[in-house]
Amino acid sequence: MTEIVPFEINASAEAVDDLRERLRRTRFPEAETVDDWSQGIPLSYVQELVEYWANDYDWTARQALLNSWPQFKTTIDDLGVHFIHVRSPHEDAFPLIITHGWPGSIVEFQNVIGPLTNPTEHGGEAADAFHVVCPSIPGFGFSDKPSTTGCGVGEIGAMWAQLMARLGYERYGAQGGDWGSPISSECAVADPDHCVGLHLNMPVAAPDPSTMGDLTDAENDALAAYGHYDKEESGYSKQQSTRPQTIGYGLADSPAAQAAWIIEKFWGWTDNDGHPEDVATRDQLLDNVMMYWLPGTGASSARLYWESFGNFVGGEVNTAMGASVFPREIIRTSQRWAAQRYKNIISWNIMEEGGHFAALEQPDAYVNELRNFFALVR
């Protein structure tokens, strides 16, 4: 079935009432024994979030905002894929598929879709325009949850190539960070005749052993950042890549647990001044959590780690590639390390501000990076 059907997010009143009841009945643990975030997201902040979510968060208005973008579903490889598709009013716009990661969602891109699709209203020129396709990864948001094994980043990248063909795009670009980085890369590998440009805001490549005696300052910083990530930030990944089902029970049952599991990362992975709400509003943070809570994707989104870690070895990417490396990104690499896999790097920029959620944190810089890179391959 190749039909593309319109889609709207439409949470029932019963679902929203159930959420609020669960929030009001949250059983909290005792407070942490430190005065910072080193043991995890603090009790006082989670209590603030829960109270706001239960009593002040206006889901009706937030749902209307999310539904202001045209959304669709189509079936690819027996899975329903949910996606935003916004066509530019400019005739020569370049098709672009943008992919989120975990713990993100389509919410990350709400401030960049307008400038990308209609640049003349946002400080750009018609030549900068894109037709934007923004899908939810299978197991995330309102895409279907895989019911069997075998849906990792390689398979999803090939699905994206099918999606762009189904939409009628013969030449297009792919962009992503977090899981969107390997998925976009695999889209380029699967469809090199049509995916003519690849841009990543979290390019991932192992350090090249031959460079260990000649490391740059940036490479030393990258190794130190990875050491910090591995020691202090990667517990979620160990759990989700080994026992995703186990964590799924708590995430499916407790909205407070789902919010804490996700929003902690917006503290640890963003370029903030000590608090996640320095870079995103409380409503935006909860909008993103709702993309996990409403469809109950705590376990299915975690399962992508189980599917992909240790089971995936990416091949060479020959598509023209560009990268924007943000200073608070959790995993950073250098151009010469990346060149081991990406054989046609034509742009590599080190950014001054921003972190893991680039489109949300630094929408203007993100848009400019995409405009500048894809101008080279249109």
mmCIF file of C-alpha atoms in Angstrom:
data_model
loop_
_atom_site.group_PDB
_atom_site.id
_atom_site.type_symbol
_atom_site.label_atom_id
_atom_site.label_comp_id
_atom_site.label_asym_id
_atom_site.label_seq_id
_atom_site.Cartn_x
_atom_site.Cartn_y
_atom_site.Cartn_z
ATOM 1 C CA MET A 1 0.000 0.000 0.000
ATOM 2 C CA THR A 2 1.591 3.260 -1.137
ATOM 3 C CA GLU A 3 -1.222 5.653 -0.303
ATOM 4 C CA ILE A 4 -0.317 8.879 1.491
ATOM 5 C CA VAL A 5 -3.090 10.012 3.820
ATOM 6 C CA PRO A 6 -3.463 13.249 5.811
ATOM 7 C CA PHE A 7 -2.849 12.962 9.535
ATOM 8 C CA GLU A 8 -3.551 15.129 12.564
ATOM 9 C CA ILE A 9 -2.505 14.656 16.158
ATOM 10 C CA ASN A 10 -5.783 14.209 18.003
ATOM 11 C CA ALA A 11 -5.441 13.121 21.609
ATOM 12 C CA SER A 12 -8.738 12.117 23.143
ATOM 13 C CA ALA A 13 -10.151 13.882 26.189
ATOM 14 C CA GLU A 14 -9.881 10.553 28.012
ATOM 15 C CA ALA A 15 -6.154 10.351 27.271
ATOM 16 C CA VAL A 16 -5.546 13.881 28.538
ATOM 17 C CA ASP A 17 -7.663 13.288 31.655
ATOM 18 C CA ASP A 18 -5.779 10.068 32.341
ATOM 19 C CA LEU A 19 -2.460 11.912 32.010
ATOM 20 C CA ARG A 20 -3.518 14.566 34.499
ATOM 21 C CA GLU A 21 -4.803 11.993 36.956
ATOM 22 C CA ARG A 22 -1.546 10.067 36.798
ATOM 23 C CA LEU A 23 0.446 13.266 37.286
ATOM 24 C CA ARG A 24 -1.575 14.214 40.354
ATOM 25 C CA ARG A 25 -1.028 10.760 41.837
ATOM 26 C CA THR A 26 2.727 10.695 41.213
ATOM 27 C CA ARG A 27 4.646 8.885 43.901
ATOM 28 C CA PHE A 28 7.901 10.832 44.182
ATOM 29 C CA PRO A 29 11.168 9.520 45.594
ATOM 30 C CA GLU A 30 13.055 11.367 48.297
ATOM 31 C CA ALA A 31 15.235 14.267 47.248
ATOM 32 C CA GLU A 32 18.756 13.815 45.971
ATOM 33 C CA THR A 33 21.554 14.189 48.525
ATOM 34 C CA VAL A 34 23.457 16.786 46.510
ATOM 35 C CA ASP A 35 22.596 20.349 45.553
ATOM 36 C CA ASP A 36 23.129 19.922 41.800
ATOM 37 C CA TRP A 37 22.186 17.565 38.936
ATOM 38 C CA SER A 38 25.012 15.079 39.503
ATOM 39 C CA GLN A 39 22.602 12.381 40.771
ATOM 40 C CA GLY A 40 20.031 13.125 38.074
ATOM 41 C CA ILE A 41 17.183 15.561 37.539
ATOM 42 C CA PRO A 42 16.389 17.188 40.908
ATOM 43 C CA LEU A 43 13.190 16.380 42.785
ATOM 44 C CA SER A 44 12.147 20.029 43.112
ATOM 45 C CA TYR A 45 12.257 20.563 39.349
ATOM 46 C CA VAL A 46 10.339 17.380 38.577
ATOM 47 C CA GLN A 47 7.681 18.439 41.075
ATOM 48 C CA GLU A 48 7.436 21.829 39.310
ATOM 49 C CA LEU A 49 7.099 20.109 35.939
ATOM 50 C CA VAL A 50 4.454 17.691 37.199
ATOM 51 C CA GLU A 51 2.370 20.454 38.779
ATOM 52 C CA TYR A 52 2.584 22.610 35.652
ATOM 53 C CA TRP A 53 1.852 19.685 33.325
ATOM 54 C CA ALA A 54 -1.183 18.643 35.340
ATOM 55 C CA ASN A 55 -2.689 22.078 35.918
ATOM 56 C CA ASP A 56 -1.379 24.744 33.533
ATOM 57 C CA TYR A 57 -0.080 23.088 30.377
ATOM 58 C CA ASP A 58 -2.609 23.785 27.625
ATOM 59 C CA TRP A 59 -2.520 20.691 25.430
ATOM 60 C CA THR A 60 -5.350 21.950 23.236
ATOM 61 C CA ALA A 61 -3.303 24.977 22.211
ATOM 62 C CA ARG A 62 -0.082 23.005 21.906
ATOM 63 C CA GLN A 63 -1.755 20.351 19.761
ATOM 64 C CA ALA A 64 -3.117 23.066 17.465
ATOM 65 C CA LEU A 65 0.387 24.496 17.100
ATOM 66 C CA LEU A 66 1.802 21.098 16.147
ATOM 67 C CA ASN A 67 -1.054 20.527 13.725
ATOM 68 C CA SER A 68 -0.340 23.829 11.977
ATOM 69 C CA TRP A 69 2.156 21.867 9.868
ATOM 70 C CA PRO A 70 0.640 19.510 7.270
ATOM 71 C CA GLN A 71 1.169 15.921 8.400
ATOM 72 C CA PHE A 72 0.681 12.579 6.699
ATOM 73 C CA LYS A 73 1.100 8.829 7.107
ATOM 74 C CA THR A 74 2.106 6.189 4.602
ATOM 75 C CA THR A 75 3.044 2.531 4.875
ATOM 76 C CA ILE A 76 6.608 1.508 4.064
ATOM 77 C CA ASP A 77 7.848 -2.044 4.692
ATOM 78 C CA ASP A 78 4.606 -2.786 6.582
ATOM 79 C CA LEU A 79 5.117 0.128 8.984
ATOM 80 C CA GLY A 80 3.051 3.297 9.080
ATOM 81 C CA VAL A 81 5.391 6.289 8.858
ATOM 82 C CA HIS A 82 4.209 9.647 10.198
ATOM 83 C CA PHE A 83 5.772 12.747 8.697
ATOM 84 C CA ILE A 84 5.465 16.491 8.284
ATOM 85 C CA HIS A 85 5.627 17.584 4.645
ATOM 86 C CA VAL A 86 5.770 21.294 3.897
ATOM 87 C CA ARG A 87 6.227 22.326 0.285
ATOM 88 C CA SER A 88 7.839 25.677 -0.348
ATOM 89 C CA PRO A 89 5.964 28.357 -2.304
ATOM 90 C CA HIS A 90 9.173 28.845 -4.315
ATOM 91 C CA GLU A 91 9.260 26.909 -7.567
ATOM 92 C CA ASP A 92 12.883 25.740 -7.471
ATOM 93 C CA ALA A 93 12.957 24.677 -3.817
ATOM 94 C CA PHE A 94 15.258 21.761 -2.984
ATOM 95 C CA PRO A 95 13.707 18.688 -1.294
ATOM 96 C CA LEU A 96 15.187 17.906 2.126
ATOM 97 C CA ILE A 97 14.423 15.124 4.593
ATOM 98 C CA ILE A 98 15.301 15.968 8.216
ATOM 99 C CA THR A 99 15.507 13.290 10.915
ATOM 100 C CA HIS A 100 15.411 13.657 14.689
ATOM 101 C CA GLY A 101 16.870 11.286 17.267
ATOM 102 C CA TRP A 102 16.319 10.252 20.884
ATOM 103 C CA PRO A 103 15.018 11.882 23.036
ATOM 104 C CA GLY A 104 13.847 14.257 20.341
ATOM 105 C CA SER A 105 10.928 14.407 17.952
ATOM 106 C CA ILE A 106 9.380 16.540 15.236
ATOM 107 C CA VAL A 107 8.963 19.214 17.952
ATOM 108 C CA GLU A 108 12.650 20.081 17.565
ATOM 109 C CA PHE A 109 12.048 21.529 14.120
ATOM 110 C CA GLN A 110 9.058 23.808 14.726
ATOM 111 C CA ASN A 111 11.194 26.973 14.586
ATOM 112 C CA VAL A 112 13.132 26.073 11.437
ATOM 113 C CA ILE A 113 10.478 24.748 9.048
ATOM 114 C CA GLY A 114 9.210 28.247 8.233
ATOM 115 C CA PRO A 115 12.641 29.731 7.421
ATOM 116 C CA LEU A 116 13.623 26.655 5.422
ATOM 117 C CA THR A 117 10.465 26.495 3.321
ATOM 118 C CA ASN A 118 9.775 30.213 2.916
ATOM 119 C CA PRO A 119 13.110 32.021 3.249
ATOM 120 C CA THR A 120 11.939 35.297 1.739
ATOM 121 C CA GLU A 121 9.829 35.822 4.857
ATOM 122 C CA HIS A 122 12.756 34.987 7.150
ATOM 123 C CA GLY A 123 15.734 36.942 5.914
ATOM 124 C CA GLY A 124 16.716 34.686 3.035
ATOM 125 C CA GLU A 125 16.321 34.491 -0.705
ATOM 126 C CA ALA A 126 14.115 32.329 -2.877
ATOM 127 C CA ALA A 127 17.217 30.383 -3.937
ATOM 128 C CA ASP A 128 17.523 29.189 -0.314
ATOM 129 C CA ALA A 129 14.137 27.442 -0.289
ATOM 130 C CA PHE A 130 13.524 23.814 0.642
ATOM 131 C CA HIS A 131 10.594 21.443 0.476
ATOM 132 C CA VAL A 132 10.837 19.915 3.965
ATOM 133 C CA VAL A 133 9.987 16.325 4.899
ATOM 134 C CA CYS A 134 10.292 15.608 8.610
ATOM 135 C CA PRO A 135 9.403 12.016 9.560
ATOM 136 C CA SER A 136 9.026 10.342 12.929
ATOM 137 C CA ILE A 137 11.394 7.387 13.241
ATOM 138 C CA PRO A 138 9.545 4.033 13.484
ATOM 139 C CA GLY A 139 8.866 3.417 17.173
ATOM 140 C CA PHE A 140 8.821 7.172 17.865
ATOM 141 C CA GLY A 141 5.995 9.693 17.860
ATOM 142 C CA PHE A 142 3.072 8.716 15.690
ATOM 143 C CA SER A 143 4.913 6.327 13.401
ATOM 144 C CA ASP A 144 4.106 2.650 13.927
ATOM 145 C CA LYS A 145 6.058 0.557 16.412
ATOM 146 C CA PRO A 146 7.990 -2.336 14.856
ATOM 147 C CA SER A 147 6.510 -5.623 16.088
ATOM 148 C CA THR A 148 9.467 -7.755 14.982
ATOM 149 C CA THR A 149 13.224 -7.384 15.065
ATOM 150 C CA GLY A 150 15.186 -5.995 12.168
ATOM 151 C CA CYS A 151 14.339 -2.295 12.127
ATOM 152 C CA GLY A 152 17.630 -0.538 12.750
ATOM 153 C CA VAL A 153 19.248 2.522 11.258
ATOM 154 C CA GLY A 154 20.163 0.812 7.985
ATOM 155 C CA GLU A 155 16.613 -0.306 7.341
ATOM 156 C CA ILE A 156 15.215 3.105 8.289
ATOM 157 C CA GLY A 157 17.615 4.913 5.979
ATOM 158 C CA ALA A 158 16.370 2.748 3.107
ATOM 159 C CA MET A 159 12.781 3.506 4.138
ATOM 160 C CA TRP A 160 13.507 7.230 3.880
ATOM 161 C CA ALA A 161 14.730 6.725 0.319
ATOM 162 C CA GLN A 162 11.414 5.031 -0.471
ATOM 163 C CA LEU A 163 9.509 7.875 1.181
ATOM 164 C CA MET A 164 11.239 10.549 -0.889
ATOM 165 C CA ALA A 165 10.605 8.566 -4.077
ATOM 166 C CA ARG A 166 6.958 8.166 -3.132
ATOM 167 C CA LEU A 167 6.696 11.930 -2.703
ATOM 168 C CA GLY A 168 8.054 12.359 -6.218
ATOM 169 C CA TYR A 169 11.466 13.799 -5.337
ATOM 170 C CA GLU A 170 14.183 12.687 -7.760
ATOM 171 C CA ARG A 171 17.001 14.796 -6.231
ATOM 172 C CA TYR A 172 17.065 15.551 -2.551
ATOM 173 C CA GLY A 173 19.218 16.067 0.514
ATOM 174 C CA ALA A 174 19.232 14.385 3.916
ATOM 175 C CA GLN A 175 19.991 16.010 7.255
ATOM 176 C CA GLY A 176 20.101 14.785 10.830
ATOM 177 C CA GLY A 177 21.620 14.670 14.269
ATOM 178 C CA ASP A 178 21.677 11.952 16.960
ATOM 179 C CA TRP A 179 19.998 8.876 15.396
ATOM 180 C CA GLY A 180 19.172 11.138 12.468
ATOM 181 C CA SER A 181 22.899 11.168 11.666
ATOM 182 C CA PRO A 182 23.351 7.432 10.914
ATOM 183 C CA ILE A 183 19.841 7.191 9.448
ATOM 184 C CA SER A 184 20.535 10.065 7.043
ATOM 185 C CA SER A 185 23.923 8.547 6.215
ATOM 186 C CA GLU A 186 22.291 5.209 5.432
ATOM 187 C CA CYS A 187 19.718 6.963 3.267
ATOM 188 C CA ALA A 188 22.614 8.353 1.239
ATOM 189 C CA VAL A 189 24.211 4.890 1.026
ATOM 190 C CA ALA A 190 20.929 3.282 -0.048
ATOM 191 C CA ASP A 191 20.054 5.920 -2.634
ATOM 192 C CA PRO A 192 23.234 7.532 -3.977
ATOM 193 C CA ASP A 193 21.692 8.369 -7.349
ATOM 194 C CA HIS A 194 19.010 10.560 -5.776
ATOM 195 C CA CYS A 195 20.304 11.671 -2.359
ATOM 196 C CA VAL A 196 22.852 14.181 -3.615
ATOM 197 C CA GLY A 197 23.766 15.931 -0.365
ATOM 198 C CA LEU A 198 24.171 14.891 3.274
ATOM 199 C CA HIS A 199 24.442 17.305 6.192
ATOM 200 C CA LEU A 200 24.963 16.193 9.789
ATOM 201 C CA ASN A 201 24.999 18.109 13.038
ATOM 202 C CA MET A 202 26.358 15.095 14.933
ATOM 203 C CA PRO A 203 28.748 13.296 12.599
ATOM 204 C CA VAL A 204 30.040 10.177 14.330
ATOM 205 C CA ALA A 205 33.364 8.511 13.539
ATOM 206 C CA ALA A 206 35.856 6.638 15.670
ATOM 207 C CA PRO A 207 39.193 8.342 16.251
ATOM 208 C CA ASP A 208 41.745 7.372 13.625
ATOM 209 C CA PRO A 209 44.546 5.450 15.414
ATOM 210 C CA SER A 210 47.095 6.924 13.021
ATOM 211 C CA THR A 211 46.381 10.405 14.424
ATOM 212 C CA MET A 212 46.974 9.606 18.095
ATOM 213 C CA GLY A 213 50.521 10.981 18.003
ATOM 214 C CA ASP A 214 49.461 14.189 16.294
ATOM 215 C CA LEU A 215 46.181 15.248 17.884
ATOM 216 C CA THR A 216 44.860 18.759 17.440
ATOM 217 C CA ASP A 217 43.497 20.738 20.369
ATOM 218 C CA ALA A 218 39.976 20.118 19.051
ATOM 219 C CA GLU A 219 40.614 16.374 18.872
ATOM 220 C CA ASN A 220 41.940 16.325 22.435
ATOM 221 C CA ASP A 221 38.807 18.188 23.514
ATOM 222 C CA ALA A 222 36.663 15.690 21.614
ATOM 223 C CA LEU A 223 38.327 12.741 23.374
ATOM 224 C CA ALA A 224 37.828 14.428 26.754
ATOM 225 C CA ALA A 225 34.164 15.100 25.921
ATOM 226 C CA TYR A 226 33.647 11.478 24.932
ATOM 227 C CA GLY A 227 35.271 10.336 28.169
ATOM 228 C CA HIS A 228 32.853 12.524 30.126
ATOM 229 C CA TYR A 229 29.909 11.255 28.096
ATOM 230 C CA ASP A 230 30.896 7.624 28.582
ATOM 231 C CA LYS A 231 31.414 8.009 32.323
ATOM 232 C CA GLU A 232 28.687 10.467 33.299
ATOM 233 C CA GLU A 233 26.044 10.687 30.553
ATOM 234 C CA SER A 234 25.629 7.297 28.890
ATOM 235 C CA GLY A 235 23.686 5.279 31.466
ATOM 236 C CA TYR A 236 20.452 5.675 29.488
ATOM 237 C CA SER A 237 22.200 4.230 26.429
ATOM 238 C CA LYS A 238 23.517 1.189 28.275
ATOM 239 C CA GLN A 239 19.989 0.447 29.520
ATOM 240 C CA GLN A 240 18.226 1.053 26.216
ATOM 241 C CA SER A 241 20.741 -0.925 24.162
ATOM 242 C CA THR A 242 20.615 -3.966 26.464
ATOM 243 C CA ARG A 243 17.235 -4.097 28.242
ATOM 244 C CA PRO A 244 14.818 -1.656 26.557
ATOM 245 C CA GLN A 245 11.759 -3.635 27.595
ATOM 246 C CA THR A 246 12.580 -3.302 31.281
ATOM 247 C CA ILE A 247 12.758 0.484 31.301
ATOM 248 C CA GLY A 248 9.643 0.583 29.126
ATOM 249 C CA TYR A 249 7.295 -0.453 31.938
ATOM 250 C CA GLY A 250 8.038 2.618 34.029
ATOM 251 C CA LEU A 251 7.996 4.949 31.026
ATOM 252 C CA ALA A 252 4.617 3.614 29.856
ATOM 253 C CA ASP A 253 3.029 3.834 33.301
ATOM 254 C CA SER A 254 4.376 7.064 34.779
ATOM 255 C CA PRO A 255 4.373 10.390 32.921
ATOM 256 C CA ALA A 256 6.656 11.799 35.620
ATOM 257 C CA ALA A 257 9.192 9.062 34.849
ATOM 258 C CA GLN A 258 8.920 9.681 31.109
ATOM 259 C CA ALA A 259 9.439 13.421 31.576
ATOM 260 C CA ALA A 260 12.392 12.962 33.920
ATOM 261 C CA TRP A 261 14.019 10.398 31.608
ATOM 262 C CA ILE A 262 13.872 12.840 28.688
ATOM 263 C CA ILE A 263 14.223 16.319 30.175
ATOM 264 C CA GLU A 264 17.372 15.430 32.097
ATOM 265 C CA LYS A 265 19.047 15.184 28.675
ATOM 266 C CA PHE A 266 17.988 18.714 27.791
ATOM 267 C CA TRP A 267 19.999 19.811 30.808
ATOM 268 C CA GLY A 268 23.039 17.643 30.102
ATOM 269 C CA TRP A 269 23.230 17.984 26.340
ATOM 270 C CA THR A 270 22.334 21.602 25.584
ATOM 271 C CA ASP A 271 24.410 24.763 25.695
ATOM 272 C CA ASN A 272 22.592 26.167 28.716
ATOM 273 C CA ASP A 273 23.475 28.234 31.766
ATOM 274 C CA GLY A 274 22.557 25.499 34.242
ATOM 275 C CA HIS A 275 18.929 24.777 33.428
ATOM 276 C CA PRO A 276 17.152 23.217 30.416
ATOM 277 C CA GLU A 277 14.664 26.077 30.279
ATOM 278 C CA ASP A 278 17.556 28.372 29.355
ATOM 279 C CA VAL A 279 17.352 26.961 25.822
ATOM 280 C CA ALA A 280 13.746 25.735 25.496
ATOM 281 C CA THR A 281 10.487 26.823 27.045
ATOM 282 C CA ARG A 282 8.698 24.559 29.491
ATOM 283 C CA ASP A 283 5.926 24.100 26.950
ATOM 284 C CA GLN A 284 8.409 23.039 24.265
ATOM 285 C CA LEU A 285 9.996 20.511 26.616
ATOM 286 C CA LEU A 286 6.612 19.049 27.489
ATOM 287 C CA ASP A 287 5.472 19.081 23.847
ATOM 288 C CA ASN A 288 8.424 16.829 23.133
ATOM 289 C CA VAL A 289 7.608 14.541 26.067
ATOM 290 C CA MET A 290 4.028 14.295 24.797
ATOM 291 C CA MET A 291 5.383 12.776 21.563
ATOM 292 C CA TYR A 292 6.503 9.855 23.749
ATOM 293 C CA TRP A 293 3.721 9.785 26.333
ATOM 294 C CA LEU A 294 0.625 9.907 24.122
ATOM 295 C CA PRO A 295 1.631 7.073 21.751
ATOM 296 C CA GLY A 296 3.401 5.170 24.554
ATOM 297 C CA THR A 297 6.767 4.911 22.829
ATOM 298 C CA GLY A 298 9.070 4.632 25.849
ATOM 299 C CA ALA A 299 9.976 1.025 25.068
ATOM 300 C CA SER A 300 9.758 1.149 21.270
ATOM 301 C CA SER A 301 12.004 4.210 20.997
ATOM 302 C CA ALA A 302 14.512 2.627 23.384
ATOM 303 C CA ARG A 303 14.497 -0.503 21.248
ATOM 304 C CA LEU A 304 16.268 1.330 18.409
ATOM 305 C CA TYR A 305 19.393 1.214 20.592
ATOM 306 C CA TRP A 306 19.030 -2.563 20.997
ATOM 307 C CA GLU A 307 18.519 -2.943 17.253
ATOM 308 C CA SER A 308 21.444 -0.778 16.202
ATOM 309 C CA PHE A 309 24.216 -0.965 18.790
ATOM 310 C CA GLY A 310 26.626 -3.757 17.970
ATOM 311 C CA ASN A 311 24.560 -4.864 14.978
ATOM 312 C CA PHE A 312 25.400 -2.109 12.542
ATOM 313 C CA VAL A 313 28.584 -1.275 10.694
ATOM 314 C CA GLY A 314 28.203 1.635 8.330
ATOM 315 C CA GLY A 315 29.874 1.470 4.952
ATOM 316 C CA GLU A 316 31.548 4.202 2.970
ATOM 317 C CA VAL A 317 29.485 7.289 2.188
ATOM 318 C CA ASN A 318 30.383 8.857 -1.140
ATOM 319 C CA THR A 319 27.615 11.462 -1.251
ATOM 320 C CA ALA A 320 28.751 15.076 -0.868
ATOM 321 C CA MET A 321 28.759 15.649 2.887
ATOM 322 C CA GLY A 322 28.882 18.617 5.210
ATOM 323 C CA ALA A 323 28.925 18.943 8.987
ATOM 324 C CA SER A 324 28.202 21.553 11.612
ATOM 325 C CA VAL A 325 29.811 20.602 14.930
ATOM 326 C CA PHE A 326 28.284 22.416 17.894
ATOM 327 C CA PRO A 327 30.449 22.969 21.008
ATOM 328 C CA ARG A 328 28.151 21.234 23.512
ATOM 329 C CA GLU A 329 27.456 18.228 21.295
ATOM 330 C CA ILE A 330 27.742 15.001 23.283
ATOM 331 C CA ILE A 331 29.937 13.216 20.731
ATOM 332 C CA ARG A 332 32.246 15.283 18.568
ATOM 333 C CA THR A 333 34.607 14.172 15.867
ATOM 334 C CA SER A 334 37.178 15.823 13.652
ATOM 335 C CA GLN A 335 37.090 16.120 9.906
ATOM 336 C CA ARG A 336 40.052 13.804 9.419
ATOM 337 C CA TRP A 337 38.454 11.152 11.632
ATOM 338 C CA ALA A 338 35.173 11.480 9.744
ATOM 339 C CA ALA A 339 37.006 11.196 6.436
ATOM 340 C CA GLN A 340 37.593 7.506 7.173
ATOM 341 C CA ARG A 341 33.933 6.920 6.310
ATOM 342 C CA TYR A 342 32.714 10.069 4.553
ATOM 343 C CA LYS A 343 34.736 10.179 1.363
ATOM 344 C CA ASN A 344 33.414 13.421 -0.094
ATOM 345 C CA ILE A 345 33.437 16.043 2.683
ATOM 346 C CA ILE A 346 32.931 19.457 1.096
ATOM 347 C CA SER A 347 32.044 21.532 4.178
ATOM 348 C CA TRP A 348 33.008 21.260 7.850
ATOM 349 C CA ASN A 349 32.141 24.054 10.271
ATOM 350 C CA ILE A 350 32.864 24.415 13.989
ATOM 351 C CA MET A 351 30.066 26.392 15.579
ATOM 352 C CA GLU A 352 30.386 28.954 18.365
ATOM 353 C CA GLU A 353 27.258 28.128 20.373
ATOM 354 C CA GLY A 354 24.786 25.298 20.724
ATOM 355 C CA GLY A 355 24.535 21.676 21.688
ATOM 356 C CA HIS A 356 22.847 18.416 20.818
ATOM 357 C CA PHE A 357 19.432 19.790 19.803
ATOM 358 C CA ALA A 358 20.768 22.227 17.234
ATOM 359 C CA ALA A 359 17.533 23.163 15.458
ATOM 360 C CA LEU A 360 15.819 23.879 18.777
ATOM 361 C CA GLU A 361 18.728 25.643 20.482
ATOM 362 C CA GLN A 362 20.182 27.643 17.598
ATOM 363 C CA PRO A 363 17.515 27.804 14.875
ATOM 364 C CA ASP A 364 19.076 30.731 12.991
ATOM 365 C CA ALA A 365 22.534 29.146 12.881
ATOM 366 C CA TYR A 366 21.048 25.781 11.935
ATOM 367 C CA VAL A 367 19.083 27.292 9.053
ATOM 368 C CA ASN A 368 22.109 29.218 7.796
ATOM 369 C CA GLU A 369 24.263 26.098 7.877
ATOM 370 C CA LEU A 370 21.736 24.173 5.802
ATOM 371 C CA ARG A 371 21.313 27.027 3.327
ATOM 372 C CA ASN A 372 25.065 27.363 2.857
ATOM 373 C CA PHE A 373 25.798 23.661 2.530
ATOM 374 C CA PHE A 374 22.980 22.670 0.218
ATOM 375 C CA ALA A 375 23.738 25.650 -2.040
ATOM 376 C CA LEU A 376 26.812 23.611 -2.990
ATOM 377 C CA VAL A 377 24.843 20.581 -4.210
ATOM 378 C CA ARG A 378 21.457 21.817 -5.425
#
